[in-house]
């Protein structure tokens, strides 16, 4: 295996699915049961903020008792033990990468365990339910608190930093992502254009499979630890 200096790992819902968290886009996923326009857009929040709060309160409560799986643990080990740089860019809003010990982590779609105050713009660690009467810990105002997650129609976070990572990457891994959600689906082409070796690790071939130089298909909890061992023992 080539000597990689800078590994960028993109992760998605398929990684957390094996920890027991529902995916969003599968045929029995969350968007099959909830209309994303009602619960995951700025317009939906304006129309019915209580419904949106309830939706994310449920998601937040669903984290109780859920822990990182062998794939999260392997990626944390890679960051800890690999000689080169390892950055994880995750589309997941759950805290399972942190729980496994990953530190060099970019949450491009925000975090379920953070709240954002639309009145004063501050972010807060948040484990409780959110509601219309929840006061902001910084400005004290109610009615402005929202989950700090990126909704449909909103710009993902940290895009400049991610662009720099994709330029610097010489190995790009895409793990558990469906390959049909932009801008993340375009990262492989970006990394490849800047010379990175690209690998898809996914349960099945994604919609973007043809963009990858190498593909490995199977359950993340099996193929990710195996691939990490290859990198560490190369
Ligand atoms: Zn505030």
PDB file of C-alpha atoms and ligand atoms in Angstrom:
ATOM      1  CA  UNK A   1       0.000   0.000   0.000  1.00  0.00           C
ATOM      2  CA  UNK A   2       1.235   3.468  -0.854  1.00  0.00           C
ATOM      3  CA  UNK A   3       2.567   5.768   1.798  1.00  0.00           C
ATOM      4  CA  UNK A   4      -0.234   8.230   2.523  1.00  0.00           C
ATOM      5  CA  UNK A   5       0.481  11.452   4.393  1.00  0.00           C
ATOM      6  CA  UNK A   6      -2.983  12.905   4.690  1.00  0.00           C
ATOM      7  CA  UNK A   7      -6.100  10.773   4.963  1.00  0.00           C
ATOM      8  CA  UNK A   8      -9.536  12.348   4.722  1.00  0.00           C
ATOM      9  CA  UNK A   9     -12.488  10.165   5.711  1.00  0.00           C
ATOM     10  CA  UNK A  10     -16.050  11.092   4.773  1.00  0.00           C
ATOM     11  CA  UNK A  11     -18.653   9.257   6.860  1.00  0.00           C
ATOM     12  CA  UNK A  12     -22.424   8.965   6.606  1.00  0.00           C
ATOM     13  CA  UNK A  13     -25.473   7.306   8.098  1.00  0.00           C
ATOM     14  CA  UNK A  14     -24.441   3.785   7.078  1.00  0.00           C
ATOM     15  CA  UNK A  15     -21.709   3.974   9.702  1.00  0.00           C
ATOM     16  CA  UNK A  16     -24.072   4.707  12.585  1.00  0.00           C
ATOM     17  CA  UNK A  17     -26.780   2.329  11.354  1.00  0.00           C
ATOM     18  CA  UNK A  18     -24.872  -0.590  12.855  1.00  0.00           C
ATOM     19  CA  UNK A  19     -24.970   1.183  16.230  1.00  0.00           C
ATOM     20  CA  UNK A  20     -28.753   1.033  15.995  1.00  0.00           C
ATOM     21  CA  UNK A  21     -29.471   4.589  14.788  1.00  0.00           C
ATOM     22  CA  UNK A  22     -31.997   4.835  11.961  1.00  0.00           C
ATOM     23  CA  UNK A  23     -30.693   6.032   8.640  1.00  0.00           C
ATOM     24  CA  UNK A  24     -32.506   8.868   6.882  1.00  0.00           C
ATOM     25  CA  UNK A  25     -32.718   7.797   3.268  1.00  0.00           C
ATOM     26  CA  UNK A  26     -33.237   4.038   3.274  1.00  0.00           C
ATOM     27  CA  UNK A  27     -36.635   2.719   2.292  1.00  0.00           C
ATOM     28  CA  UNK A  28     -37.524   2.220   5.970  1.00  0.00           C
ATOM     29  CA  UNK A  29     -35.438   5.220   7.090  1.00  0.00           C
ATOM     30  CA  UNK A  30     -36.526   8.386   8.849  1.00  0.00           C
ATOM     31  CA  UNK A  31     -37.547  10.240   5.678  1.00  0.00           C
ATOM     32  CA  UNK A  32     -39.941   7.410   4.846  1.00  0.00           C
ATOM     33  CA  UNK A  33     -41.837   8.192   8.061  1.00  0.00           C
ATOM     34  CA  UNK A  34     -41.461  11.978   8.283  1.00  0.00           C
ATOM     35  CA  UNK A  35     -41.782  14.609   5.573  1.00  0.00           C
ATOM     36  CA  UNK A  36     -38.387  16.323   5.536  1.00  0.00           C
ATOM     37  CA  UNK A  37     -40.044  19.528   4.259  1.00  0.00           C
ATOM     38  CA  UNK A  38     -42.037  19.698   7.492  1.00  0.00           C
ATOM     39  CA  UNK A  39     -39.279  18.788   9.948  1.00  0.00           C
ATOM     40  CA  UNK A  40     -35.942  19.626   8.334  1.00  0.00           C
ATOM     41  CA  UNK A  41     -36.233  22.929   6.469  1.00  0.00           C
ATOM     42  CA  UNK A  42     -36.184  26.555   7.678  1.00  0.00           C
ATOM     43  CA  UNK A  43     -39.678  26.944   6.176  1.00  0.00           C
ATOM     44  CA  UNK A  44     -40.994  23.941   8.102  1.00  0.00           C
ATOM     45  CA  UNK A  45     -39.552  25.390  11.308  1.00  0.00           C
ATOM     46  CA  UNK A  46     -41.233  28.719  10.605  1.00  0.00           C
ATOM     47  CA  UNK A  47     -44.594  27.033   9.962  1.00  0.00           C
ATOM     48  CA  UNK A  48     -44.557  24.619  12.882  1.00  0.00           C
ATOM     49  CA  UNK A  49     -41.574  24.971  15.226  1.00  0.00           C
ATOM     50  CA  UNK A  50     -43.123  22.640  17.806  1.00  0.00           C
ATOM     51  CA  UNK A  51     -43.293  19.770  15.306  1.00  0.00           C
ATOM     52  CA  UNK A  52     -39.636  20.329  14.387  1.00  0.00           C
ATOM     53  CA  UNK A  53     -38.594  20.453  18.050  1.00  0.00           C
ATOM     54  CA  UNK A  54     -40.484  17.215  18.722  1.00  0.00           C
ATOM     55  CA  UNK A  55     -38.776  15.532  15.763  1.00  0.00           C
ATOM     56  CA  UNK A  56     -35.275  16.458  16.959  1.00  0.00           C
ATOM     57  CA  UNK A  57     -36.154  15.805  20.608  1.00  0.00           C
ATOM     58  CA  UNK A  58     -36.979  12.249  19.501  1.00  0.00           C
ATOM     59  CA  UNK A  59     -33.695  11.955  17.616  1.00  0.00           C
ATOM     60  CA  UNK A  60     -31.798  13.282  20.652  1.00  0.00           C
ATOM     61  CA  UNK A  61     -33.565  10.864  23.018  1.00  0.00           C
ATOM     62  CA  UNK A  62     -32.788   8.010  20.619  1.00  0.00           C
ATOM     63  CA  UNK A  63     -29.081   8.540  21.359  1.00  0.00           C
ATOM     64  CA  UNK A  64     -29.542   7.216  24.904  1.00  0.00           C
ATOM     65  CA  UNK A  65     -27.947   3.823  25.191  1.00  0.00           C
ATOM     66  CA  UNK A  66     -26.411   4.031  21.709  1.00  0.00           C
ATOM     67  CA  UNK A  67     -22.638   3.744  21.498  1.00  0.00           C
ATOM     68  CA  UNK A  68     -19.917   3.746  18.878  1.00  0.00           C
ATOM     69  CA  UNK A  69     -19.417   0.506  16.963  1.00  0.00           C
ATOM     70  CA  UNK A  70     -16.271  -1.251  15.759  1.00  0.00           C
ATOM     71  CA  UNK A  71     -16.030   1.017  12.704  1.00  0.00           C
ATOM     72  CA  UNK A  72     -16.084   4.237  14.790  1.00  0.00           C
ATOM     73  CA  UNK A  73     -13.527   2.694  17.136  1.00  0.00           C
ATOM     74  CA  UNK A  74     -11.251   1.681  14.244  1.00  0.00           C
ATOM     75  CA  UNK A  75     -11.309   5.225  12.785  1.00  0.00           C
ATOM     76  CA  UNK A  76     -10.390   6.697  16.184  1.00  0.00           C
ATOM     77  CA  UNK A  77      -7.522   4.208  16.373  1.00  0.00           C
ATOM     78  CA  UNK A  78      -6.383   5.235  12.885  1.00  0.00           C
ATOM     79  CA  UNK A  79      -6.246   8.880  13.949  1.00  0.00           C
ATOM     80  CA  UNK A  80      -4.341   7.973  17.117  1.00  0.00           C
ATOM     81  CA  UNK A  81      -1.817   5.546  15.637  1.00  0.00           C
ATOM     82  CA  UNK A  82      -1.302   6.541  12.001  1.00  0.00           C
ATOM     83  CA  UNK A  83       1.866   8.480  11.256  1.00  0.00           C
ATOM     84  CA  UNK A  84       0.188  10.834   8.805  1.00  0.00           C
ATOM     85  CA  UNK A  85      -2.698  13.202   9.342  1.00  0.00           C
ATOM     86  CA  UNK A  86      -6.240  11.825   9.595  1.00  0.00           C
ATOM     87  CA  UNK A  87      -9.327  14.040   9.344  1.00  0.00           C
ATOM     88  CA  UNK A  88     -12.909  12.823   9.559  1.00  0.00           C
ATOM     89  CA  UNK A  89     -15.615  14.819   7.795  1.00  0.00           C
ATOM     90  CA  UNK A  90     -18.953  13.469   8.925  1.00  0.00           C
ATOM     91  CA  UNK A  91     -22.454  14.010   7.609  1.00  0.00           C
ATOM     92  CA  UNK A  92     -23.765  12.405  10.774  1.00  0.00           C
ATOM     93  CA  UNK A  93     -25.250  14.587  13.486  1.00  0.00           C
ATOM     94  CA  UNK A  94     -24.828  11.933  16.193  1.00  0.00           C
ATOM     95  CA  UNK A  95     -21.882  12.060  18.634  1.00  0.00           C
ATOM     96  CA  UNK A  96     -20.537   8.554  17.964  1.00  0.00           C
ATOM     97  CA  UNK A  97     -17.179   9.579  16.434  1.00  0.00           C
ATOM     98  CA  UNK A  98     -16.396  11.704  19.519  1.00  0.00           C
ATOM     99  CA  UNK A  99     -17.592   8.918  21.770  1.00  0.00           C
ATOM    100  CA  UNK A 100     -15.114   6.573  20.081  1.00  0.00           C
ATOM    101  CA  UNK A 101     -12.286   9.066  20.667  1.00  0.00           C
ATOM    102  CA  UNK A 102     -11.929  10.851  17.309  1.00  0.00           C
ATOM    103  CA  UNK A 103     -10.716  14.432  17.751  1.00  0.00           C
ATOM    104  CA  UNK A 104      -9.861  15.720  14.290  1.00  0.00           C
ATOM    105  CA  UNK A 105     -13.515  15.808  13.283  1.00  0.00           C
ATOM    106  CA  UNK A 106     -15.655  18.115  11.158  1.00  0.00           C
ATOM    107  CA  UNK A 107     -19.449  17.934  11.565  1.00  0.00           C
ATOM    108  CA  UNK A 108     -20.583  19.331   8.214  1.00  0.00           C
ATOM    109  CA  UNK A 109     -24.294  18.883   8.970  1.00  0.00           C
ATOM    110  CA  UNK A 110     -24.174  20.119  12.563  1.00  0.00           C
ATOM    111  CA  UNK A 111     -24.704  18.248  15.792  1.00  0.00           C
ATOM    112  CA  UNK A 112     -27.755  16.846  17.512  1.00  0.00           C
ATOM    113  CA  UNK A 113     -26.206  17.613  20.897  1.00  0.00           C
ATOM    114  CA  UNK A 114     -25.888  21.317  20.213  1.00  0.00           C
ATOM    115  CA  UNK A 115     -28.449  24.093  20.130  1.00  0.00           C
ATOM    116  CA  UNK A 116     -28.173  27.364  18.226  1.00  0.00           C
ATOM    117  CA  UNK A 117     -29.816  30.607  19.310  1.00  0.00           C
ATOM    118  CA  UNK A 118     -31.200  32.438  16.295  1.00  0.00           C
ATOM    119  CA  UNK A 119     -31.513  35.598  18.416  1.00  0.00           C
ATOM    120  CA  UNK A 120     -27.861  36.014  19.398  1.00  0.00           C
ATOM    121  CA  UNK A 121     -26.097  33.402  17.241  1.00  0.00           C
ATOM    122  CA  UNK A 122     -24.482  31.484  20.103  1.00  0.00           C
ATOM    123  CA  UNK A 123     -24.096  27.694  20.179  1.00  0.00           C
ATOM    124  CA  UNK A 124     -24.573  25.579  23.269  1.00  0.00           C
ATOM    125  CA  UNK A 125     -23.923  21.971  24.225  1.00  0.00           C
ATOM    126  CA  UNK A 126     -27.424  20.514  24.544  1.00  0.00           C
ATOM    127  CA  UNK A 127     -28.680  17.172  25.828  1.00  0.00           C
ATOM    128  CA  UNK A 128     -32.235  18.065  26.889  1.00  0.00           C
ATOM    129  CA  UNK A 129     -35.395  18.602  24.865  1.00  0.00           C
ATOM    130  CA  UNK A 130     -35.800  21.936  23.082  1.00  0.00           C
ATOM    131  CA  UNK A 131     -39.090  23.850  22.975  1.00  0.00           C
ATOM    132  CA  UNK A 132     -40.646  27.218  22.234  1.00  0.00           C
ATOM    133  CA  UNK A 133     -40.139  28.336  25.823  1.00  0.00           C
ATOM    134  CA  UNK A 134     -36.514  27.224  26.105  1.00  0.00           C
ATOM    135  CA  UNK A 135     -34.448  30.289  27.058  1.00  0.00           C
ATOM    136  CA  UNK A 136     -31.054  30.845  25.482  1.00  0.00           C
ATOM    137  CA  UNK A 137     -28.335  30.417  28.139  1.00  0.00           C
ATOM    138  CA  UNK A 138     -26.478  33.416  26.663  1.00  0.00           C
ATOM    139  CA  UNK A 139     -29.101  36.097  25.901  1.00  0.00           C
ATOM    140  CA  UNK A 140     -31.977  34.712  27.975  1.00  0.00           C
ATOM    141  CA  UNK A 141     -34.517  35.113  25.162  1.00  0.00           C
ATOM    142  CA  UNK A 142     -37.062  32.403  24.342  1.00  0.00           C
ATOM    143  CA  UNK A 143     -38.351  31.339  20.937  1.00  0.00           C
ATOM    144  CA  UNK A 144     -35.019  31.478  19.169  1.00  0.00           C
ATOM    145  CA  UNK A 145     -33.503  28.164  20.142  1.00  0.00           C
ATOM    146  CA  UNK A 146     -33.140  25.560  17.390  1.00  0.00           C
ATOM    147  CA  UNK A 147     -31.205  22.354  16.902  1.00  0.00           C
ATOM    148  CA  UNK A 148     -27.722  23.173  15.572  1.00  0.00           C
ATOM    149  CA  UNK A 149     -28.197  20.992  12.528  1.00  0.00           C
ATOM    150  CA  UNK A 150     -28.023  21.935   8.856  1.00  0.00           C
ATOM    151  CA  UNK A 151     -31.452  21.740   7.243  1.00  0.00           C
ATOM    152  CA  UNK A 152     -32.343  21.195   3.610  1.00  0.00           C
ATOM    153  CA  UNK A 153     -31.725  24.462   1.811  1.00  0.00           C
ATOM    154  CA  UNK A 154     -29.064  25.587   4.297  1.00  0.00           C
ATOM    155  CA  UNK A 155     -25.331  25.726   3.629  1.00  0.00           C
ATOM    156  CA  UNK A 156     -23.339  22.899   5.272  1.00  0.00           C
ATOM    157  CA  UNK A 157     -20.827  24.017   7.863  1.00  0.00           C
ATOM    158  CA  UNK A 158     -17.034  24.338   7.459  1.00  0.00           C
ATOM    159  CA  UNK A 159     -17.034  24.119   3.649  1.00  0.00           C
ATOM    160  CA  UNK A 160     -13.811  26.127   3.260  1.00  0.00           C
ATOM    161  CA  UNK A 161     -11.985  23.932   5.720  1.00  0.00           C
ATOM    162  CA  UNK A 162     -13.329  20.819   3.969  1.00  0.00           C
ATOM    163  CA  UNK A 163     -12.200  22.149   0.566  1.00  0.00           C
ATOM    164  CA  UNK A 164      -8.682  22.578   1.960  1.00  0.00           C
ATOM    165  CA  UNK A 165      -8.752  19.040   3.343  1.00  0.00           C
ATOM    166  CA  UNK A 166      -9.810  17.618  -0.038  1.00  0.00           C
ATOM    167  CA  UNK A 167      -6.978  19.446  -1.774  1.00  0.00           C
ATOM    168  CA  UNK A 168      -4.441  18.193   0.784  1.00  0.00           C
ATOM    169  CA  UNK A 169      -5.716  14.591   0.868  1.00  0.00           C
ATOM    170  CA  UNK A 170      -3.693  11.834  -0.749  1.00  0.00           C
ATOM    171  CA  UNK A 171      -6.147   9.158   0.427  1.00  0.00           C
ATOM    172  CA  UNK A 172      -9.890   9.776   0.482  1.00  0.00           C
ATOM    173  CA  UNK A 173     -12.198   7.220   2.113  1.00  0.00           C
ATOM    174  CA  UNK A 174     -15.972   7.395   1.827  1.00  0.00           C
ATOM    175  CA  UNK A 175     -17.684   5.246   4.448  1.00  0.00           C
ATOM    176  CA  UNK A 176     -21.390   4.488   4.774  1.00  0.00           C
ATOM    177  CA  UNK A 177     -22.622   7.269   2.547  1.00  0.00           C
ATOM    178  CA  UNK A 178     -25.272   6.956  -0.112  1.00  0.00           C
ATOM    179  CA  UNK A 179     -23.428   9.149  -2.616  1.00  0.00           C
ATOM    180  CA  UNK A 180     -26.492  11.135  -3.638  1.00  0.00           C
ATOM    181  CA  UNK A 181     -26.401  14.061  -1.205  1.00  0.00           C
ATOM    182  CA  UNK A 182     -24.504  17.096  -2.417  1.00  0.00           C
ATOM    183  CA  UNK A 183     -22.139  18.684  -1.679  1.00  0.00           C
ATOM    184  CA  UNK A 184     -20.709  15.591   0.079  1.00  0.00           C
ATOM    185  CA  UNK A 185     -21.302  13.411  -2.986  1.00  0.00           C
ATOM    186  CA  UNK A 186     -18.940  15.664  -4.941  1.00  0.00           C
ATOM    187  CA  UNK A 187     -16.024  15.318  -2.515  1.00  0.00           C
ATOM    188  CA  UNK A 188     -14.669  12.187  -4.192  1.00  0.00           C
ATOM    189  CA  UNK A 189     -14.294  13.978  -7.549  1.00  0.00           C
ATOM    190  CA  UNK A 190     -12.675  16.923  -5.790  1.00  0.00           C
ATOM    191  CA  UNK A 191     -10.166  14.743  -3.908  1.00  0.00           C
ATOM    192  CA  UNK A 192      -9.425  12.720  -7.027  1.00  0.00           C
ATOM    193  CA  UNK A 193      -8.862  15.846  -9.099  1.00  0.00           C
ATOM    194  CA  UNK A 194      -6.170  16.813  -6.599  1.00  0.00           C
ATOM    195  CA  UNK A 195      -4.441  13.471  -6.828  1.00  0.00           C
ATOM    196  CA  UNK A 196      -5.911  11.427  -3.976  1.00  0.00           C
ATOM    197  CA  UNK A 197      -6.424   7.692  -4.112  1.00  0.00           C
ATOM    198  CA  UNK A 198     -10.158   7.181  -3.525  1.00  0.00           C
ATOM    199  CA  UNK A 199     -11.846   4.259  -1.779  1.00  0.00           C
ATOM    200  CA  UNK A 200     -15.512   3.549  -1.140  1.00  0.00           C
ATOM    201  CA  UNK A 201     -16.301   1.403   1.879  1.00  0.00           C
ATOM    202  CA  UNK A 202     -20.031   0.796   1.945  1.00  0.00           C
ATOM    203  CA  UNK A 203     -22.609  -1.917   2.543  1.00  0.00           C
ATOM    204  CA  UNK A 204     -23.421  -1.921  -1.165  1.00  0.00           C
ATOM    205  CA  UNK A 205     -22.248   0.044  -4.228  1.00  0.00           C
ATOM    206  CA  UNK A 206     -23.407   3.653  -3.763  1.00  0.00           C
ATOM    207  CA  UNK A 207     -24.788   5.881  -6.487  1.00  0.00           C
ATOM    208  CA  UNK A 208     -21.351   7.395  -6.823  1.00  0.00           C
ATOM    209  CA  UNK A 209     -19.426   4.121  -6.926  1.00  0.00           C
ATOM    210  CA  UNK A 210     -17.989   4.740 -10.388  1.00  0.00           C
ATOM    211  CA  UNK A 211     -16.054   7.772  -9.101  1.00  0.00           C
ATOM    212  CA  UNK A 212     -13.886   5.638  -6.809  1.00  0.00           C
ATOM    213  CA  UNK A 213     -10.586   4.010  -7.735  1.00  0.00           C
ATOM    214  CA  UNK A 214     -11.165   1.189  -5.240  1.00  0.00           C
ATOM    215  CA  UNK A 215     -14.342  -0.200  -3.673  1.00  0.00           C
ATOM    216  CA  UNK A 216     -14.913  -2.508  -0.738  1.00  0.00           C
ATOM    217  CA  UNK A 217     -18.447  -3.603   0.056  1.00  0.00           C
ATOM    218  CA  UNK A 218     -19.787  -5.147   3.260  1.00  0.00           C
ATOM    219  CA  UNK A 219     -20.894  -4.197   6.789  1.00  0.00           C
ATOM    220  CA  UNK A 220     -18.922  -1.184   8.092  1.00  0.00           C
ATOM    221  CA  UNK A 221     -18.141  -2.973  11.363  1.00  0.00           C
ATOM    222  CA  UNK A 222     -16.213  -5.586   9.369  1.00  0.00           C
ATOM    223  CA  UNK A 223     -14.670  -3.795   6.404  1.00  0.00           C
ATOM    224  CA  UNK A 224     -13.602  -0.597   8.204  1.00  0.00           C
ATOM    225  CA  UNK A 225     -11.554  -2.266  10.983  1.00  0.00           C
ATOM    226  CA  UNK A 226      -9.954  -4.531   8.351  1.00  0.00           C
ATOM    227  CA  UNK A 227      -9.035  -1.572   6.135  1.00  0.00           C
ATOM    228  CA  UNK A 228      -7.668   0.395   9.095  1.00  0.00           C
ATOM    229  CA  UNK A 229      -5.425  -2.551  10.030  1.00  0.00           C
ATOM    230  CA  UNK A 230      -4.125  -2.618   6.445  1.00  0.00           C
ATOM    231  CA  UNK A 231      -3.228   1.081   6.726  1.00  0.00           C
ATOM    232  CA  UNK A 232      -1.583   0.683  10.120  1.00  0.00           C
ATOM    233  CA  UNK A 233       0.405  -2.403   9.087  1.00  0.00           C
ATOM    234  CA  UNK A 234       1.369  -1.386   5.592  1.00  0.00           C
TER     235      UNK A 234
HETATM  236 ZN1  LIG B   1     -29.306  33.818  22.538  1.00  0.00          ZN
END
